[in-house]
């Protein structure tokens, strides 16, 4: 087989990382084994000493997990990938491997709530400081960087308001100021956005979301260069053990094979839903990067190859009205998860962003009337009909 990099994206998603065994299996095999045996004592010594490559123990070497890692690395355009037990484990492993006491992170304020908590409530205990800035505002990022700043951290588009940042511009700033740019690419996946090609140093994934795509397993990944990710993040994983299980890796491998198709379908459904909501008299405002009146529509067209599956909208009447719309649905799943074939609906102000103070929510533009839909793969007509029940037709 050619080097995976020489194949198109869709081909890498299906073929990269498979190492067929002597059994000739067509689909990737699962290796549910905790350890591996050696030919003799000398080989065991060579494997442990690192002079001979090969499997040792599934905390850090497992063939199924390796297939997932090689495939995702090929899809993101990275040299190395380290799979982890969850998306949060991917973020923790990156920070533990690459930061030390006295370092400073500049993070977008609009990141996954648990990420904010990891930075603000836990890393700070170990002497790492954090500042939060507004995602799209490059001047705020620049002003927040100080001599000890080691990492810039973001998600684009943001959750739930789908704001973007110019990743290429931020990558230039990171390089000029000698910090790492880390992008959580969970919402777009490499099918729609490839941050490493835009100049980012490290990509984070919660594989739990679109990489699986059907809501089955929890997992995560870190993708980047051979030194920082292949050696340092891998070294932390090997030592601390937030490891992906072979079974979960196998589920994600099969998820990656259909990722490009699914992301196109999620984006098509979301675009149709956004247009329908924008024209709906009971809807005040729609947030979706595919809409021409989205403030960063042009950036989204340039930076992403699709607009993604997340659509948010405001209804007048605050919490009561938003809850009425949510509770009137019969098919949509009321859950804060996303990236599933099944459409999910949530009220950010009282769930994902419920731990923020009312002032913080106000500052971030997350109102009581805001509803987020992670558009799935059902027929768009059925999704709209379900939402129409609470929107008065
Ligand atoms: C879900 C999520 C995470 C955390 O991933 P887990 O797999 O739940 O640990 C991180 N970032 C984003 C953007 C997410 O949506």
Coordinates of C-alpha atoms and ligand atoms in Angstrom, one line a residue:
X1 CA 0.0 0.0 0.0
X2 CA 1.1 3.6 -0.7
X3 CA 1.9 5.9 2.1
X4 CA -1.5 6.8 3.6
X5 CA -0.7 10.5 2.9
X6 CA -0.8 9.8 -0.8
X7 CA -4.4 8.7 -0.7
X8 CA -7.5 11.0 -0.7
X9 CA -9.2 11.7 2.7
X10 CA -12.0 9.3 2.2
X11 CA -9.6 6.5 1.3
X12 CA -7.4 7.2 4.3
X13 CA -10.5 7.0 6.5
X14 CA -11.2 3.5 5.2
X15 CA -7.7 2.0 4.7
X16 CA -5.1 3.8 6.8
X17 CA -3.7 1.9 9.8
X18 CA -4.9 -1.6 8.9
X19 CA -2.2 -4.3 9.4
X20 CA -3.8 -7.5 8.2
X21 CA -2.7 -10.6 10.2
X22 CA -1.8 -14.0 8.7
X23 CA -5.5 -15.0 9.1
X24 CA -6.4 -12.7 6.2
X25 CA -9.3 -11.0 7.9
X26 CA -10.9 -8.3 5.7
X27 CA -12.3 -6.1 8.5
X28 CA -10.0 -4.9 11.2
X29 CA -9.4 -7.4 14.1
X30 CA -10.0 -6.7 17.8
X31 CA -7.2 -7.7 20.1
X32 CA -8.8 -7.9 23.6
X33 CA -5.6 -8.9 25.4
X34 CA -3.9 -7.1 28.2
X35 CA -0.4 -8.4 27.5
X36 CA 1.7 -10.0 24.7
X37 CA 4.1 -12.9 24.8
X38 CA 7.7 -12.8 23.6
X39 CA 9.7 -15.4 21.7
X40 CA 12.3 -15.6 24.5
X41 CA 13.8 -13.6 27.4
X42 CA 16.1 -11.7 25.2
X43 CA 13.2 -10.4 23.1
X44 CA 11.3 -9.4 26.2
X45 CA 14.4 -7.4 27.3
X46 CA 14.7 -5.8 23.9
X47 CA 11.0 -4.8 23.8
X48 CA 11.2 -3.3 27.3
X49 CA 14.4 -1.6 26.6
X50 CA 13.0 0.0 23.5
X51 CA 15.6 -1.4 21.1
X52 CA 13.0 -3.6 19.4
X53 CA 9.5 -2.2 18.4
X54 CA 6.4 -4.3 19.2
X55 CA 3.6 -5.0 21.6
X56 CA 4.3 -5.2 25.3
X57 CA 1.2 -4.4 27.4
X58 CA -2.2 -2.8 26.4
X59 CA -1.8 0.2 28.7
X60 CA 0.3 1.6 25.9
X61 CA 0.6 -0.9 23.0
X62 CA -2.4 -2.6 21.5
X63 CA -2.8 -3.4 17.8
X64 CA -6.5 -2.3 17.6
X65 CA -5.7 0.9 19.3
X66 CA -2.7 1.5 17.0
X67 CA -5.0 1.1 14.0
X68 CA -7.3 3.8 15.3
X69 CA -4.3 6.0 16.1
X70 CA -2.7 5.6 12.7
X71 CA -6.0 6.1 10.9
X72 CA -6.9 9.3 12.8
X73 CA -3.4 10.7 12.4
X74 CA -3.6 10.1 8.6
X75 CA -7.0 11.9 8.5
X76 CA -5.8 14.9 10.6
X77 CA -2.5 15.1 8.7
X78 CA -0.5 14.5 11.9
X79 CA 2.7 12.5 12.5
X80 CA 1.4 10.8 15.6
X81 CA -1.8 10.1 17.5
X82 CA -2.3 8.9 21.1
X83 CA -5.7 7.4 21.8
X84 CA -7.2 8.0 25.3
X85 CA -10.0 6.7 27.5
X86 CA -12.1 9.9 26.9
X87 CA -12.0 13.3 25.4
X88 CA -11.2 14.7 28.9
X89 CA -8.3 12.2 29.2
X90 CA -6.9 13.6 25.9
X91 CA -7.0 17.1 27.3
X92 CA -5.5 16.1 30.6
X93 CA -2.8 14.0 29.0
X94 CA -1.8 16.9 26.7
X95 CA -1.6 19.3 29.7
X96 CA 0.3 16.9 31.9
X97 CA 2.8 16.1 29.2
X98 CA 3.5 19.6 28.0
X99 CA 3.0 21.9 30.9
X100 CA 4.7 22.5 34.2
X101 CA 4.2 24.6 37.3
X102 CA 4.5 28.3 36.4
X103 CA 3.2 27.9 32.9
X104 CA 0.2 29.9 31.7
X105 CA -2.7 28.8 29.4
X106 CA -4.8 31.2 27.4
X107 CA -8.1 29.5 26.7
X108 CA -11.2 30.5 24.8
X109 CA -14.1 31.2 27.2
X110 CA -16.4 29.1 25.0
X111 CA -14.9 25.7 25.5
X112 CA -16.6 22.5 26.8
X113 CA -17.6 23.2 30.4
X114 CA -15.6 20.3 31.8
X115 CA -12.5 21.6 30.1
X116 CA -13.0 25.0 31.8
X117 CA -13.3 23.1 35.1
X118 CA -10.2 21.0 34.4
X119 CA -8.2 24.2 33.7
X120 CA -9.6 26.4 36.4
X121 CA -10.2 24.0 39.3
X122 CA -7.5 21.3 38.9
X123 CA -4.5 22.5 36.8
X124 CA -4.4 25.6 38.9
X125 CA -3.7 23.4 42.0
X126 CA -0.5 22.4 40.3
X127 CA 0.7 25.9 39.6
X128 CA -0.6 26.3 36.1
X129 CA -2.4 29.6 35.5
X130 CA -5.3 30.2 33.1
X131 CA -6.8 33.2 31.4
X132 CA -10.0 33.1 29.4
X133 CA -10.7 35.2 26.3
X134 CA -13.5 35.7 23.8
X135 CA -13.0 33.2 21.0
X136 CA -13.3 35.4 17.9
X137 CA -11.3 38.4 19.3
X138 CA -7.7 38.1 18.1
X139 CA -6.8 41.3 20.0
X140 CA -7.9 39.7 23.3
X141 CA -5.8 36.6 22.6
X142 CA -2.8 38.7 21.9
X143 CA -3.3 40.9 25.0
X144 CA -3.6 37.8 27.2
X145 CA -0.3 36.3 26.2
X146 CA 2.5 36.9 28.7
X147 CA 6.1 35.6 29.1
X148 CA 5.0 32.3 30.8
X149 CA 2.2 31.5 28.3
X150 CA 2.8 28.1 26.9
X151 CA -0.5 27.1 25.3
X152 CA -3.4 28.7 23.5
X153 CA -6.5 26.5 23.7
X154 CA -9.8 26.6 21.7
X155 CA -12.7 25.0 20.0
X156 CA -14.0 26.4 16.7
X157 CA -17.0 26.6 16.0
X158 CA -17.9 27.2 19.6
X159 CA -20.7 25.5 21.6
X160 CA -23.6 26.5 21.5
X161 CA -23.3 29.8 19.6
X162 CA -21.2 28.6 16.7
X163 CA -18.6 31.4 16.8
X164 CA -15.4 30.9 14.9
X165 CA -11.8 32.1 15.3
X166 CA -9.4 32.5 12.4
X167 CA -7.1 29.5 13.2
X168 CA -4.5 30.4 10.8
X169 CA -4.1 33.9 12.2
X170 CA -4.0 32.5 15.8
X171 CA -1.4 29.9 14.7
X172 CA 0.8 32.8 13.5
X173 CA 0.4 34.6 16.8
X174 CA 1.2 31.4 18.7
X175 CA 4.4 30.9 16.7
X176 CA 5.5 34.5 17.1
X177 CA 5.0 34.3 20.9
X178 CA 6.4 30.8 21.2
X179 CA 3.3 29.0 22.5
X180 CA 1.5 25.9 21.4
X181 CA -1.8 26.2 19.6
X182 CA -4.2 23.4 20.7
X183 CA -7.5 22.9 18.9
X184 CA -10.3 20.7 20.1
X185 CA -11.7 19.6 16.7
X186 CA -14.7 17.7 18.1
X187 CA -17.4 19.7 16.3
X188 CA -15.9 19.7 12.8
X189 CA -13.8 16.5 12.8
X190 CA -11.1 16.2 10.2
X191 CA -13.8 15.7 7.6
X192 CA -14.7 19.4 7.8
X193 CA -11.6 21.1 9.3
X194 CA -8.0 20.2 9.6
X195 CA -6.4 22.5 12.2
X196 CA -2.8 21.1 11.7
X197 CA -2.8 22.2 8.1
X198 CA -3.9 25.7 9.3
X199 CA -0.9 25.9 11.6
X200 CA -2.1 24.4 14.9
X201 CA 0.3 22.2 16.8
X202 CA -2.0 19.8 18.4
X203 CA -5.6 18.5 17.8
X204 CA -7.8 17.1 20.5
X205 CA -10.7 14.8 20.0
X206 CA -13.6 13.5 22.0
X207 CA -14.1 10.4 19.9
X208 CA -17.3 9.9 21.9
X209 CA -19.0 12.4 19.5
X210 CA -18.8 12.3 15.7
X211 CA -15.9 9.9 15.4
X212 CA -18.1 7.2 16.8
X213 CA -21.2 8.9 15.5
X214 CA -23.7 6.5 17.0
X215 CA -23.4 7.2 20.7
X216 CA -21.9 3.9 21.7
X217 CA -18.4 4.5 23.3
X218 CA -16.4 7.1 25.3
X219 CA -12.9 7.8 24.0
X220 CA -10.5 10.5 23.0
X221 CA -7.3 11.3 21.0
X222 CA -4.4 13.7 20.7
X223 CA -2.9 14.3 17.3
X224 CA 0.3 16.2 16.4
X225 CA 4.0 15.8 15.8
X226 CA 6.2 12.9 16.6
X227 CA 8.1 14.7 19.4
X228 CA 5.3 16.3 21.5
X229 CA 2.6 13.8 20.8
X230 CA 4.5 10.6 19.8
X231 CA 7.0 10.9 22.6
X232 CA 5.8 13.3 25.4
X233 CA 2.0 12.7 25.4
X234 CA 2.6 9.0 24.7
X235 CA 5.1 8.9 27.6
X236 CA 2.4 10.4 30.0
X237 CA -0.2 7.8 28.8
X238 CA 2.2 5.0 29.2
X239 CA 2.9 6.1 32.8
X240 CA -0.5 7.3 34.0
X241 CA -2.7 4.9 32.0
X242 CA -5.8 6.8 30.7
X243 CA -5.9 4.3 27.9
X244 CA -8.5 3.5 25.2
X245 CA -9.8 -0.1 25.3
X246 CA -9.3 -2.2 22.2
X247 CA -13.1 -2.7 21.9
X248 CA -13.8 1.0 21.9
X249 CA -10.9 1.5 19.4
X250 CA -12.5 -1.0 17.1
X251 CA -15.9 0.8 17.3
X252 CA -14.1 4.1 16.5
X253 CA -12.2 2.6 13.6
X254 CA -15.5 1.6 12.0
X255 CA -16.9 5.0 12.7
X256 CA -14.0 6.7 10.9
X257 CA -14.8 4.7 7.8
X258 CA -18.1 6.6 7.4
X259 CA -17.1 9.9 8.9
X260 CA -16.9 11.9 5.7
X261 CA -20.3 10.7 4.5
X262 CA -21.9 11.3 7.9
X263 CA -20.5 14.8 8.3
X264 CA -21.8 15.8 4.9
X265 CA -25.2 14.4 5.8
X266 CA -25.2 16.2 9.3
X267 CA -24.2 19.4 7.6
X268 CA -26.9 19.1 4.9
X269 CA -29.6 18.4 7.4
X270 CA -28.4 21.3 9.7
X271 CA -28.3 23.7 6.8
X272 CA -31.9 22.9 5.9
X273 CA -33.0 23.2 9.6
X274 CA -31.2 26.5 10.0
X275 CA -33.0 27.9 6.9
X276 CA -36.3 26.7 8.1
X277 CA -35.8 28.1 11.6
X278 CA -34.7 31.4 10.2
X279 CA -37.9 31.8 8.3
X280 CA -40.1 30.6 11.3
X281 CA -42.2 33.3 12.9
X282 CA -41.7 31.9 16.4
X283 CA -37.9 32.0 16.2
X284 CA -36.0 35.1 17.1
X285 CA -32.5 34.3 15.9
X286 CA -30.6 31.4 14.5
X287 CA -26.9 30.6 15.0
X288 CA -25.3 28.6 12.2
X289 CA -22.1 29.3 10.3
X290 CA -23.8 28.3 7.0
X291 CA -26.2 31.2 7.1
X292 CA -25.1 34.2 5.1
X293 CA -25.9 36.5 8.0
X294 CA -23.7 34.6 10.4
X295 CA -21.0 37.2 11.3
X296 CA -18.2 34.8 10.3
X297 CA -19.8 33.1 7.3
X298 CA -16.9 34.0 5.0
X299 CA -14.3 32.6 7.5
X300 CA -16.4 29.4 7.9
X301 CA -16.4 29.0 4.1
X302 CA -12.6 29.4 4.0
X303 CA -11.6 27.5 7.1
X304 CA -14.1 24.6 6.9
X305 CA -15.3 22.3 4.1
X306 CA -18.7 22.1 5.6
X307 CA -20.7 24.0 8.3
X308 CA -21.3 21.1 10.7
X309 CA -24.3 19.7 12.5
X310 CA -24.9 22.1 15.4
X311 CA -27.7 24.7 15.1
X312 CA -28.8 26.9 18.0
X313 CA -31.7 29.3 18.1
X314 CA -33.4 31.8 20.4
X315 CA -37.1 31.8 21.1
X316 CA -38.9 34.8 22.8
X317 CA -40.2 34.1 26.2
X318 CA -37.1 32.9 28.0
X319 CA -36.7 29.6 29.9
X320 CA -40.4 28.8 30.0
X321 CA -40.8 29.1 26.2
X322 CA -37.6 27.2 25.5
X323 CA -38.6 24.4 27.8
X324 CA -42.0 24.3 26.1
X325 CA -40.4 23.8 22.7
X326 CA -38.1 21.1 24.0
X327 CA -40.8 19.2 25.9
X328 CA -43.2 19.3 22.9
X329 CA -40.8 17.2 20.8
X330 CA -41.5 13.5 20.7
X331 CA -38.8 12.1 18.6
X332 CA -35.8 14.3 19.4
X333 CA -33.6 13.1 22.3
X334 CA -33.5 15.5 25.2
X335 CA -29.8 15.1 26.1
X336 CA -26.7 17.2 26.2
X337 CA -24.7 14.8 24.1
X338 CA -24.0 15.5 20.4
X339 CA -22.5 13.9 17.3
X340 CA -25.0 11.1 17.1
X341 CA -27.1 9.7 14.2
X342 CA -30.0 10.6 16.6
X343 CA -30.9 14.3 16.8
X344 CA -30.5 15.8 20.3
X345 CA -32.0 18.9 21.8
X346 CA -30.8 20.8 24.9
X347 CA -31.3 24.0 26.9
X348 CA -27.8 25.2 27.4
X349 CA -28.6 27.8 30.2
X350 CA -29.8 25.0 32.6
X351 CA -27.6 22.1 31.5
X352 CA -24.2 22.4 29.7
X353 CA -23.9 26.0 30.9
X354 CA -25.9 25.8 34.1
X355 CA -22.8 26.1 36.3
X356 CA -22.0 29.6 35.0
X357 CA -23.4 32.6 36.9
X358 CA -26.2 34.5 35.2
X359 CA -23.7 37.3 34.5
X360 CA -21.3 34.9 32.9
X361 CA -24.0 33.5 30.7
X362 CA -25.2 37.0 29.8
X363 CA -21.6 37.9 28.9
X364 CA -21.3 34.9 26.6
X365 CA -24.7 35.5 25.0
X366 CA -26.3 32.3 26.2
X367 CA -29.8 33.4 27.0
X368 CA -32.7 31.6 28.7
X369 CA -34.5 31.3 25.4
X370 CA -31.6 29.6 23.7
X371 CA -32.0 26.0 22.4
X372 CA -29.3 23.9 20.8
X373 CA -30.0 21.1 18.3
X374 CA -27.3 18.6 17.3
X375 CA -28.8 17.6 14.0
X376 CA -28.8 13.9 13.4
X377 CA -29.3 11.7 10.3
X378 CA -33.1 11.3 10.4
X379 CA -35.2 12.7 7.6
X380 CA -35.1 16.5 7.9
X381 CA -38.8 16.6 7.4
X382 CA -39.4 14.5 10.5
X383 CA -36.9 16.6 12.5
X384 CA -38.7 19.8 11.5
X385 CA -42.2 18.4 12.1
X386 CA -41.1 17.4 15.6
X387 CA -39.8 20.9 16.4
X388 CA -42.8 22.5 14.8
X389 CA -45.0 21.0 17.5
X390 CA -43.5 23.3 20.2
X391 CA -43.1 26.3 17.8
X392 CA -46.8 26.4 17.1
X393 CA -46.6 24.8 13.6
Ligands
LIG1 C1 -17.6 15.9 24.9 C2 -16.6 16.9 24.7 C3 -15.3 16.8 25.3 C4 -15.1 15.7 26.4 O1 -15.1 14.5 25.8 P1 -15.5 13.2 26.7 O2 -15.3 12.1 25.7 O3 -16.9 13.3 27.2 O4 -14.5 13.1 27.8 C5 -14.3 17.7 25.0 N1 -14.5 18.7 24.1 C6 -15.7 18.8 23.4 C7 -15.9 19.9 22.4 C8 -16.8 17.9 23.7 O5 -17.9 18.1 23.1

